[in-house]
């Protein structure tokens, strides 16, 4: 899946923001004067060295995906400020931002955009989109353009994150954000049940024991929650299997790998929690958004989530940051990881590529600037303190962590265990959404049928996933 709400949907449509900060509506998402390099907007830069930074004198116009919509006033304000600051260094680069009141790139529109070659010069994707983008020959190989000259903090970006943007050793994108899943807890219910919210369960046996205590509070409270519909059940089955060291697909990428002892352990543990312990509640067939509502209203003790679920619950559901905490995913072998990034449209001019990378470096990959200007974010009443994005290493991580903590708008101590003992991230399987749809049947079978045959559910899912993989 993706990062919280963005895991499920994408945004499109169009608005333009020129460097003079004048907003004008574009006619459609797929149209822009800079989509075609024959428009004469780009002039040759002073250097033919792809790894050299953009010459500040170069005149070029580039379109950038996912400018914040007007409904996100604070984020849009910061975007405008960043364009103005960027133009102090690159006064001849015109940034044309594209935006919509909805989500960034809905799947059908994203696919249509790739097929029509109408994506912006710098376009937004998820880590899992690389195969689809490359199948449509949609992204430029930017390996030669990305170096410590153009992205000074390159050495401090988690190589696993960069690895998700590579194929055959070639780099096709730069990260904006990343997430790893952990155990999200309701601190009030933990305390009410006599549990320590600063020491969330670290094993699935501990989860089961804690869930029973929390459910014992009564009043319709569930101890642990899980999804089983809308592809989210399969997504979470994958996360739980990863946590035990298992895989959904084997190393060849052509065969299912979950119908084994570890897969049965995940399934049987959930079945026992649901039917023997009665700690997961009677309402099932839940999808994204349902568990968030339950935990935000003190009706659920814990569930697997990414950190930005908390922001959604505070901003959209009226919860408070103080009531939530996170620990590492129980089991701790691996955790499901994902995120989002920007790619560069295939076929645009070298100057546009350089301008795009210069913008991404400033906006998304510079500690203390752009999205990492935590003092500004606090002033603008935006959330500061969540452990996401979390792709920095070495000195960049130390500096960013200190800045994030100094400007925190929430109790960062609530996430200490999640941050102090990070679990290795593992990418989603190939054909993820199709596989998750199949595995939804396993999760729904377990959670809605007391007499579910776990072996049969997994065997049937294995056959169906093998069929999905055979059609790659």
PDB file of N, CA and C in Angstrom, residues 158-251:
ATOM      1  N   UNK A 158      18.827   6.956   3.082  1.00  0.00           N
ATOM      2  CA  UNK A 158      18.801   5.513   3.297  1.00  0.00           C
ATOM      3  C   UNK A 158      18.932   4.781   1.958  1.00  0.00           C
ATOM      4  N   UNK A 159      19.941   3.943   1.779  1.00  0.00           N
ATOM      5  CA  UNK A 159      20.106   3.242   0.495  1.00  0.00           C
ATOM      6  C   UNK A 159      18.954   2.312   0.164  1.00  0.00           C
ATOM      7  N   UNK A 160      18.248   1.808   1.177  1.00  0.00           N
ATOM      8  CA  UNK A 160      17.084   0.968   0.901  1.00  0.00           C
ATOM      9  C   UNK A 160      15.973   1.783   0.250  1.00  0.00           C
ATOM     10  N   UNK A 161      15.847   3.050   0.672  1.00  0.00           N
ATOM     11  CA  UNK A 161      14.846   3.928   0.072  1.00  0.00           C
ATOM     12  C   UNK A 161      15.221   4.223  -1.378  1.00  0.00           C
ATOM     13  N   UNK A 162      16.481   4.574  -1.612  1.00  0.00           N
ATOM     14  CA  UNK A 162      16.922   4.815  -2.984  1.00  0.00           C
ATOM     15  C   UNK A 162      16.822   3.546  -3.828  1.00  0.00           C
ATOM     16  N   UNK A 163      17.056   2.400  -3.181  1.00  0.00           N
ATOM     17  CA  UNK A 163      16.980   1.133  -3.908  1.00  0.00           C
ATOM     18  C   UNK A 163      15.602   0.857  -4.472  1.00  0.00           C
ATOM     19  N   UNK A 164      14.568   1.358  -3.809  1.00  0.00           N
ATOM     20  CA  UNK A 164      13.203   1.146  -4.296  1.00  0.00           C
ATOM     21  C   UNK A 164      12.934   1.950  -5.563  1.00  0.00           C
ATOM     22  N   UNK A 165      13.824   2.895  -5.875  1.00  0.00           N
ATOM     23  CA  UNK A 165      13.656   3.747  -7.048  1.00  0.00           C
ATOM     24  C   UNK A 165      14.628   3.366  -8.165  1.00  0.00           C
ATOM     25  N   UNK A 166      15.228   2.188  -8.016  1.00  0.00           N
ATOM     26  CA  UNK A 166      16.201   1.728  -8.995  1.00  0.00           C
ATOM     27  C   UNK A 166      15.747   0.436  -9.673  1.00  0.00           C
ATOM     28  N   UNK A 167      16.178   0.283 -10.901  1.00  0.00           N
ATOM     29  CA  UNK A 167      16.023  -0.985 -11.616  1.00  0.00           C
ATOM     30  C   UNK A 167      17.239  -1.173 -12.507  1.00  0.00           C
ATOM     31  N   UNK A 168      17.806  -2.365 -12.427  1.00  0.00           N
ATOM     32  CA  UNK A 168      19.012  -2.685 -13.199  1.00  0.00           C
ATOM     33  C   UNK A 168      20.114  -1.664 -12.949  1.00  0.00           C
ATOM     34  N   UNK A 169      20.199  -1.207 -11.704  1.00  0.00           N
ATOM     35  CA  UNK A 169      21.246  -0.276 -11.330  1.00  0.00           C
ATOM     36  C   UNK A 169      21.013   1.160 -11.733  1.00  0.00           C
ATOM     37  N   UNK A 170      19.903   1.458 -12.388  1.00  0.00           N
ATOM     38  CA  UNK A 170      19.599   2.811 -12.835  1.00  0.00           C
ATOM     39  C   UNK A 170      18.615   3.481 -11.885  1.00  0.00           C
ATOM     40  N   UNK A 171      18.830   4.756 -11.626  1.00  0.00           N
ATOM     41  CA  UNK A 171      17.989   5.524 -10.706  1.00  0.00           C
ATOM     42  C   UNK A 171      16.922   6.274 -11.481  1.00  0.00           C
ATOM     43  N   UNK A 172      15.656   6.137 -11.037  1.00  0.00           N
ATOM     44  CA  UNK A 172      14.541   6.756 -11.765  1.00  0.00           C
ATOM     45  C   UNK A 172      13.738   7.753 -10.924  1.00  0.00           C
ATOM     46  N   UNK A 173      14.127   7.987  -9.697  1.00  0.00           N
ATOM     47  CA  UNK A 173      13.359   8.919  -8.882  1.00  0.00           C
ATOM     48  C   UNK A 173      14.122   9.353  -7.651  1.00  0.00           C
ATOM     49  N   UNK A 174      13.586  10.364  -6.970  1.00  0.00           N
ATOM     50  CA  UNK A 174      14.128  10.846  -5.703  1.00  0.00           C
ATOM     51  C   UNK A 174      12.995  10.875  -4.672  1.00  0.00           C
ATOM     52  N   UNK A 175      13.267  10.430  -3.446  1.00  0.00           N
ATOM     53  CA  UNK A 175      12.193  10.282  -2.456  1.00  0.00           C
ATOM     54  C   UNK A 175      11.690  11.609  -1.913  1.00  0.00           C
ATOM     55  N   UNK A 176      10.411  11.596  -1.559  1.00  0.00           N
ATOM     56  CA  UNK A 176       9.797  12.710  -0.862  1.00  0.00           C
ATOM     57  C   UNK A 176       9.498  12.314   0.581  1.00  0.00           C
ATOM     58  N   UNK A 177       8.925  11.138   0.735  1.00  0.00           N
ATOM     59  CA  UNK A 177       8.609  10.640   2.066  1.00  0.00           C
ATOM     60  C   UNK A 177       8.665   9.126   2.048  1.00  0.00           C
ATOM     61  N   UNK A 178       8.823   8.552   3.211  1.00  0.00           N
ATOM     62  CA  UNK A 178       8.785   7.098   3.330  1.00  0.00           C
ATOM     63  C   UNK A 178       8.133   6.744   4.657  1.00  0.00           C
ATOM     64  N   UNK A 179       7.684   5.520   4.761  1.00  0.00           N
ATOM     65  CA  UNK A 179       7.077   5.070   6.009  1.00  0.00           C
ATOM     66  C   UNK A 179       7.438   3.616   6.256  1.00  0.00           C
ATOM     67  N   UNK A 180       7.429   3.240   7.506  1.00  0.00           N
ATOM     68  CA  UNK A 180       7.452   1.830   7.897  1.00  0.00           C
ATOM     69  C   UNK A 180       6.316   1.632   8.893  1.00  0.00           C
ATOM     70  N   UNK A 181       5.707   0.478   8.847  1.00  0.00           N
ATOM     71  CA  UNK A 181       4.565   0.223   9.722  1.00  0.00           C
ATOM     72  C   UNK A 181       5.024  -0.186  11.119  1.00  0.00           C
ATOM     73  N   UNK A 182       4.265   0.243  12.100  1.00  0.00           N
ATOM     74  CA  UNK A 182       4.521  -0.117  13.490  1.00  0.00           C
ATOM     75  C   UNK A 182       3.207  -0.396  14.192  1.00  0.00           C
ATOM     76  N   UNK A 183       3.265  -0.515  15.490  1.00  0.00           N
ATOM     77  CA  UNK A 183       2.067  -0.779  16.288  1.00  0.00           C
ATOM     78  C   UNK A 183       1.589   0.532  16.898  1.00  0.00           C
ATOM     79  N   UNK A 184       0.448   1.008  16.444  1.00  0.00           N
ATOM     80  CA  UNK A 184      -0.159   2.233  16.955  1.00  0.00           C
ATOM     81  C   UNK A 184      -1.023   1.891  18.164  1.00  0.00           C
ATOM     82  N   UNK A 185      -0.837   2.620  19.265  1.00  0.00           N
ATOM     83  CA  UNK A 185      -1.571   2.307  20.496  1.00  0.00           C
ATOM     84  C   UNK A 185      -2.347   3.507  20.994  1.00  0.00           C
ATOM     85  N   UNK A 186      -3.481   3.225  21.637  1.00  0.00           N
ATOM     86  CA  UNK A 186      -4.279   4.225  22.327  1.00  0.00           C
ATOM     87  C   UNK A 186      -3.780   4.272  23.768  1.00  0.00           C
ATOM     88  N   UNK A 187      -3.124   5.350  24.140  1.00  0.00           N
ATOM     89  CA  UNK A 187      -2.469   5.423  25.451  1.00  0.00           C
ATOM     90  C   UNK A 187      -3.479   5.385  26.598  1.00  0.00           C
ATOM     91  N   UNK A 188      -4.628   5.993  26.412  1.00  0.00           N
ATOM     92  CA  UNK A 188      -5.632   5.990  27.474  1.00  0.00           C
ATOM     93  C   UNK A 188      -6.093   4.572  27.789  1.00  0.00           C
ATOM     94  N   UNK A 189      -6.415   3.819  26.736  1.00  0.00           N
ATOM     95  CA  UNK A 189      -6.902   2.459  26.969  1.00  0.00           C
ATOM     96  C   UNK A 189      -5.812   1.571  27.543  1.00  0.00           C
ATOM     97  N   UNK A 190      -4.582   1.791  27.143  1.00  0.00           N
ATOM     98  CA  UNK A 190      -3.481   1.022  27.731  1.00  0.00           C
ATOM     99  C   UNK A 190      -3.409   1.272  29.235  1.00  0.00           C
ATOM    100  N   UNK A 191      -3.490   2.527  29.607  1.00  0.00           N
ATOM    101  CA  UNK A 191      -3.429   2.861  31.037  1.00  0.00           C
ATOM    102  C   UNK A 191      -4.638   2.299  31.782  1.00  0.00           C
ATOM    103  N   UNK A 192      -5.820   2.429  31.178  1.00  0.00           N
ATOM    104  CA  UNK A 192      -7.034   1.912  31.824  1.00  0.00           C
ATOM    105  C   UNK A 192      -6.957   0.405  32.053  1.00  0.00           C
ATOM    106  N   UNK A 193      -6.243  -0.292  31.147  1.00  0.00           N
ATOM    107  CA  UNK A 193      -6.126  -1.743  31.257  1.00  0.00           C
ATOM    108  C   UNK A 193      -4.922  -2.170  32.084  1.00  0.00           C
ATOM    109  N   UNK A 194      -4.222  -1.210  32.689  1.00  0.00           N
ATOM    110  CA  UNK A 194      -3.064  -1.544  33.510  1.00  0.00           C
ATOM    111  C   UNK A 194      -1.815  -1.860  32.708  1.00  0.00           C
ATOM    112  N   UNK A 195      -1.756  -1.385  31.455  1.00  0.00           N
ATOM    113  CA  UNK A 195      -0.612  -1.625  30.586  1.00  0.00           C
ATOM    114  C   UNK A 195       0.231  -0.356  30.457  1.00  0.00           C
ATOM    115  N   UNK A 196       1.494  -0.518  30.116  1.00  0.00           N
ATOM    116  CA  UNK A 196       2.396   0.618  29.980  1.00  0.00           C
ATOM    117  C   UNK A 196       2.414   1.080  28.527  1.00  0.00           C
ATOM    118  N   UNK A 197       1.858   2.253  28.225  1.00  0.00           N
ATOM    119  CA  UNK A 197       1.836   2.717  26.837  1.00  0.00           C
ATOM    120  C   UNK A 197       3.216   3.081  26.303  1.00  0.00           C
ATOM    121  N   UNK A 198       4.186   3.241  27.199  1.00  0.00           N
ATOM    122  CA  UNK A 198       5.543   3.538  26.762  1.00  0.00           C
ATOM    123  C   UNK A 198       6.338   2.274  26.453  1.00  0.00           C
ATOM    124  N   UNK A 199       5.715   1.120  26.649  1.00  0.00           N
ATOM    125  CA  UNK A 199       6.353  -0.159  26.337  1.00  0.00           C
ATOM    126  C   UNK A 199       5.354  -1.032  25.586  1.00  0.00           C
ATOM    127  N   UNK A 200       5.005  -0.661  24.348  1.00  0.00           N
ATOM    128  CA  UNK A 200       4.032  -1.445  23.577  1.00  0.00           C
ATOM    129  C   UNK A 200       4.511  -2.876  23.360  1.00  0.00           C
ATOM    130  N   UNK A 201       3.607  -3.797  23.121  1.00  0.00           N
ATOM    131  CA  UNK A 201       3.978  -5.204  22.899  1.00  0.00           C
ATOM    132  C   UNK A 201       5.020  -5.355  21.800  1.00  0.00           C
ATOM    133  N   UNK A 202       5.967  -6.265  22.013  1.00  0.00           N
ATOM    134  CA  UNK A 202       7.033  -6.483  21.037  1.00  0.00           C
ATOM    135  C   UNK A 202       6.923  -7.835  20.331  1.00  0.00           C
ATOM    136  N   UNK A 203       6.046  -8.697  20.804  1.00  0.00           N
ATOM    137  CA  UNK A 203       5.807  -9.984  20.147  1.00  0.00           C
ATOM    138  C   UNK A 203       4.316 -10.138  19.923  1.00  0.00           C
ATOM    139  N   UNK A 204       3.937 -11.078  19.057  1.00  0.00           N
ATOM    140  CA  UNK A 204       2.515 -11.291  18.800  1.00  0.00           C
ATOM    141  C   UNK A 204       1.832 -11.970  19.978  1.00  0.00           C
ATOM    142  N   UNK A 205       2.578 -12.718  20.774  1.00  0.00           N
ATOM    143  CA  UNK A 205       2.009 -13.272  22.008  1.00  0.00           C
ATOM    144  C   UNK A 205       1.675 -12.143  22.976  1.00  0.00           C
ATOM    145  N   UNK A 206       2.560 -11.139  23.042  1.00  0.00           N
ATOM    146  CA  UNK A 206       2.298  -9.991  23.913  1.00  0.00           C
ATOM    147  C   UNK A 206       1.124  -9.168  23.401  1.00  0.00           C
ATOM    148  N   UNK A 207       0.991  -9.065  22.082  1.00  0.00           N
ATOM    149  CA  UNK A 207      -0.170  -8.371  21.513  1.00  0.00           C
ATOM    150  C   UNK A 207      -1.449  -9.078  21.931  1.00  0.00           C
ATOM    151  N   UNK A 208      -1.449 -10.383  21.823  1.00  0.00           N
ATOM    152  CA  UNK A 208      -2.644 -11.143  22.168  1.00  0.00           C
ATOM    153  C   UNK A 208      -3.011 -10.955  23.639  1.00  0.00           C
ATOM    154  N   UNK A 209      -2.007 -11.002  24.518  1.00  0.00           N
ATOM    155  CA  UNK A 209      -2.271 -10.829  25.950  1.00  0.00           C
ATOM    156  C   UNK A 209      -2.781  -9.425  26.247  1.00  0.00           C
ATOM    157  N   UNK A 210      -2.168  -8.405  25.642  1.00  0.00           N
ATOM    158  CA  UNK A 210      -2.600  -7.024  25.866  1.00  0.00           C
ATOM    159  C   UNK A 210      -3.994  -6.786  25.312  1.00  0.00           C
ATOM    160  N   UNK A 211      -4.290  -7.382  24.161  1.00  0.00           N
ATOM    161  CA  UNK A 211      -5.607  -7.204  23.548  1.00  0.00           C
ATOM    162  C   UNK A 211      -6.712  -7.761  24.448  1.00  0.00           C
ATOM    163  N   UNK A 212      -6.446  -8.880  25.088  1.00  0.00           N
ATOM    164  CA  UNK A 212      -7.431  -9.477  25.993  1.00  0.00           C
ATOM    165  C   UNK A 212      -7.706  -8.555  27.178  1.00  0.00           C
ATOM    166  N   UNK A 213      -6.657  -7.936  27.711  1.00  0.00           N
ATOM    167  CA  UNK A 213      -6.839  -7.025  28.845  1.00  0.00           C
ATOM    168  C   UNK A 213      -7.638  -5.789  28.436  1.00  0.00           C
ATOM    169  N   UNK A 214      -7.321  -5.253  27.271  1.00  0.00           N
ATOM    170  CA  UNK A 214      -8.032  -4.049  26.824  1.00  0.00           C
ATOM    171  C   UNK A 214      -9.487  -4.364  26.513  1.00  0.00           C
ATOM    172  N   UNK A 215      -9.742  -5.483  25.838  1.00  0.00           N
ATOM    173  CA  UNK A 215     -11.124  -5.875  25.549  1.00  0.00           C
ATOM    174  C   UNK A 215     -11.898  -6.131  26.835  1.00  0.00           C
ATOM    175  N   UNK A 216     -11.182  -6.528  27.887  1.00  0.00           N
ATOM    176  CA  UNK A 216     -11.820  -6.769  29.180  1.00  0.00           C
ATOM    177  C   UNK A 216     -12.380  -5.519  29.827  1.00  0.00           C
ATOM    178  N   UNK A 217     -12.039  -4.346  29.277  1.00  0.00           N
ATOM    179  CA  UNK A 217     -12.610  -3.105  29.804  1.00  0.00           C
ATOM    180  C   UNK A 217     -14.103  -2.998  29.490  1.00  0.00           C
ATOM    181  N   UNK A 218     -14.578  -3.782  28.513  1.00  0.00           N
ATOM    182  CA  UNK A 218     -15.997  -3.768  28.155  1.00  0.00           C
ATOM    183  C   UNK A 218     -16.381  -2.533  27.369  1.00  0.00           C
ATOM    184  N   UNK A 219     -17.653  -2.202  27.401  1.00  0.00           N
ATOM    185  CA  UNK A 219     -18.201  -1.019  26.730  1.00  0.00           C
ATOM    186  C   UNK A 219     -17.896  -1.014  25.229  1.00  0.00           C
ATOM    187  N   UNK A 220     -17.858  -2.201  24.622  1.00  0.00           N
ATOM    188  CA  UNK A 220     -17.653  -2.290  23.185  1.00  0.00           C
ATOM    189  C   UNK A 220     -16.241  -2.008  22.722  1.00  0.00           C
ATOM    190  N   UNK A 221     -15.283  -2.073  23.646  1.00  0.00           N
ATOM    191  CA  UNK A 221     -13.888  -1.790  23.310  1.00  0.00           C
ATOM    192  C   UNK A 221     -13.203  -3.047  22.788  1.00  0.00           C
ATOM    193  N   UNK A 222     -12.472  -2.900  21.674  1.00  0.00           N
ATOM    194  CA  UNK A 222     -11.678  -3.992  21.120  1.00  0.00           C
ATOM    195  C   UNK A 222     -10.214  -3.779  21.476  1.00  0.00           C
ATOM    196  N   UNK A 223      -9.514  -4.902  21.681  1.00  0.00           N
ATOM    197  CA  UNK A 223      -8.105  -4.792  22.040  1.00  0.00           C
ATOM    198  C   UNK A 223      -7.204  -4.587  20.834  1.00  0.00           C
ATOM    199  N   UNK A 224      -7.490  -5.309  19.746  1.00  0.00           N
ATOM    200  CA  UNK A 224      -6.679  -5.241  18.539  1.00  0.00           C
ATOM    201  C   UNK A 224      -7.603  -5.264  17.344  1.00  0.00           C
ATOM    202  N   UNK A 225      -7.254  -4.482  16.311  1.00  0.00           N
ATOM    203  CA  UNK A 225      -8.100  -4.408  15.128  1.00  0.00           C
ATOM    204  C   UNK A 225      -7.347  -4.787  13.871  1.00  0.00           C
ATOM    205  N   UNK A 226      -8.088  -5.339  12.908  1.00  0.00           N
ATOM    206  CA  UNK A 226      -7.499  -5.683  11.613  1.00  0.00           C
ATOM    207  C   UNK A 226      -8.475  -5.407  10.484  1.00  0.00           C
ATOM    208  N   UNK A 227      -7.900  -5.167   9.298  1.00  0.00           N
ATOM    209  CA  UNK A 227      -8.670  -4.979   8.087  1.00  0.00           C
ATOM    210  C   UNK A 227      -8.956  -6.325   7.423  1.00  0.00           C
ATOM    211  N   UNK A 228     -10.011  -6.335   6.582  1.00  0.00           N
ATOM    212  CA  UNK A 228     -10.289  -7.550   5.812  1.00  0.00           C
ATOM    213  C   UNK A 228     -11.093  -7.242   4.547  1.00  0.00           C
ATOM    214  N   UNK A 229     -11.036  -6.008   4.070  1.00  0.00           N
ATOM    215  CA  UNK A 229     -11.787  -5.621   2.869  1.00  0.00           C
ATOM    216  C   UNK A 229     -11.037  -4.528   2.117  1.00  0.00           C
ATOM    217  N   UNK A 230     -11.418  -4.334   0.847  1.00  0.00           N
ATOM    218  CA  UNK A 230     -10.848  -3.264   0.047  1.00  0.00           C
ATOM    219  C   UNK A 230      -9.354  -3.364  -0.180  1.00  0.00           C
ATOM    220  N   UNK A 231      -8.833  -4.590  -0.231  1.00  0.00           N
ATOM    221  CA  UNK A 231      -7.403  -4.866  -0.405  1.00  0.00           C
ATOM    222  C   UNK A 231      -6.564  -4.570   0.836  1.00  0.00           C
ATOM    223  N   UNK A 232      -7.171  -3.982   1.863  1.00  0.00           N
ATOM    224  CA  UNK A 232      -6.401  -3.634   3.057  1.00  0.00           C
ATOM    225  C   UNK A 232      -6.123  -4.846   3.933  1.00  0.00           C
ATOM    226  N   UNK A 233      -6.995  -5.857   3.866  1.00  0.00           N
ATOM    227  CA  UNK A 233      -6.742  -7.075   4.631  1.00  0.00           C
ATOM    228  C   UNK A 233      -5.485  -7.776   4.137  1.00  0.00           C
ATOM    229  N   UNK A 234      -5.357  -7.898   2.825  1.00  0.00           N
ATOM    230  CA  UNK A 234      -4.167  -8.521   2.267  1.00  0.00           C
ATOM    231  C   UNK A 234      -2.908  -7.721   2.539  1.00  0.00           C
ATOM    232  N   UNK A 235      -3.057  -6.413   2.535  1.00  0.00           N
ATOM    233  CA  UNK A 235      -1.938  -5.520   2.870  1.00  0.00           C
ATOM    234  C   UNK A 235      -1.437  -5.807   4.282  1.00  0.00           C
ATOM    235  N   UNK A 236      -2.354  -5.931   5.239  1.00  0.00           N
ATOM    236  CA  UNK A 236      -1.953  -6.167   6.619  1.00  0.00           C
ATOM    237  C   UNK A 236      -1.533  -7.608   6.869  1.00  0.00           C
ATOM    238  N   UNK A 237      -2.097  -8.558   6.144  1.00  0.00           N
ATOM    239  CA  UNK A 237      -1.587  -9.923   6.237  1.00  0.00           C
ATOM    240  C   UNK A 237      -0.112  -9.933   5.822  1.00  0.00           C
ATOM    241  N   UNK A 238       0.204  -9.199   4.767  1.00  0.00           N
ATOM    242  CA  UNK A 238       1.583  -9.081   4.307  1.00  0.00           C
ATOM    243  C   UNK A 238       2.472  -8.491   5.394  1.00  0.00           C
ATOM    244  N   UNK A 239       2.017  -7.421   6.035  1.00  0.00           N
ATOM    245  CA  UNK A 239       2.816  -6.785   7.086  1.00  0.00           C
ATOM    246  C   UNK A 239       3.078  -7.745   8.239  1.00  0.00           C
ATOM    247  N   UNK A 240       2.044  -8.488   8.643  1.00  0.00           N
ATOM    248  CA  UNK A 240       2.230  -9.427   9.744  1.00  0.00           C
ATOM    249  C   UNK A 240       3.186 -10.554   9.356  1.00  0.00           C
ATOM    250  N   UNK A 241       3.077 -11.038   8.144  1.00  0.00           N
ATOM    251  CA  UNK A 241       3.976 -12.102   7.698  1.00  0.00           C
ATOM    252  C   UNK A 241       5.416 -11.594   7.636  1.00  0.00           C
ATOM    253  N   UNK A 242       5.605 -10.382   7.126  1.00  0.00           N
ATOM    254  CA  UNK A 242       6.944  -9.789   7.109  1.00  0.00           C
ATOM    255  C   UNK A 242       7.520  -9.720   8.523  1.00  0.00           C
ATOM    256  N   UNK A 243       6.689  -9.374   9.482  1.00  0.00           N
ATOM    257  CA  UNK A 243       7.177  -9.198  10.853  1.00  0.00           C
ATOM    258  C   UNK A 243       7.753 -10.480  11.440  1.00  0.00           C
ATOM    259  N   UNK A 244       7.335 -11.618  10.913  1.00  0.00           N
ATOM    260  CA  UNK A 244       7.832 -12.917  11.383  1.00  0.00           C
ATOM    261  C   UNK A 244       8.978 -13.436  10.520  1.00  0.00           C
ATOM    262  N   UNK A 245       9.365 -12.650   9.526  1.00  0.00           N
ATOM    263  CA  UNK A 245      10.452 -13.056   8.648  1.00  0.00           C
ATOM    264  C   UNK A 245       9.999 -13.761   7.392  1.00  0.00           C
ATOM    265  N   UNK A 246       8.700 -13.768   7.114  1.00  0.00           N
ATOM    266  CA  UNK A 246       8.167 -14.449   5.955  1.00  0.00           C
ATOM    267  C   UNK A 246       8.093 -13.575   4.724  1.00  0.00           C
ATOM    268  N   UNK A 247       7.663 -14.186   3.622  1.00  0.00           N
ATOM    269  CA  UNK A 247       7.516 -13.493   2.348  1.00  0.00           C
ATOM    270  C   UNK A 247       6.171 -13.842   1.727  1.00  0.00           C
ATOM    271  N   UNK A 248       5.649 -12.935   0.937  1.00  0.00           N
ATOM    272  CA  UNK A 248       4.433 -13.202   0.179  1.00  0.00           C
ATOM    273  C   UNK A 248       4.776 -13.908  -1.128  1.00  0.00           C
ATOM    274  N   UNK A 249       5.876 -13.489  -1.739  1.00  0.00           N
ATOM    275  CA  UNK A 249       6.319 -14.038  -3.021  1.00  0.00           C
ATOM    276  C   UNK A 249       7.775 -14.481  -2.881  1.00  0.00           C
ATOM    277  N   UNK A 250       8.148 -15.579  -3.548  1.00  0.00           N
ATOM    278  CA  UNK A 250       9.523 -16.066  -3.428  1.00  0.00           C
ATOM    279  C   UNK A 250      10.503 -15.161  -4.167  1.00  0.00           C
ATOM    280  N   UNK A 251      11.795 -15.476  -4.066  1.00  0.00           N
ATOM    281  CA  UNK A 251      12.823 -14.601  -4.613  1.00  0.00           C
ATOM    282  C   UNK A 251      12.760 -14.488  -6.137  1.00  0.00           C
TER     283      UNK A 251
END
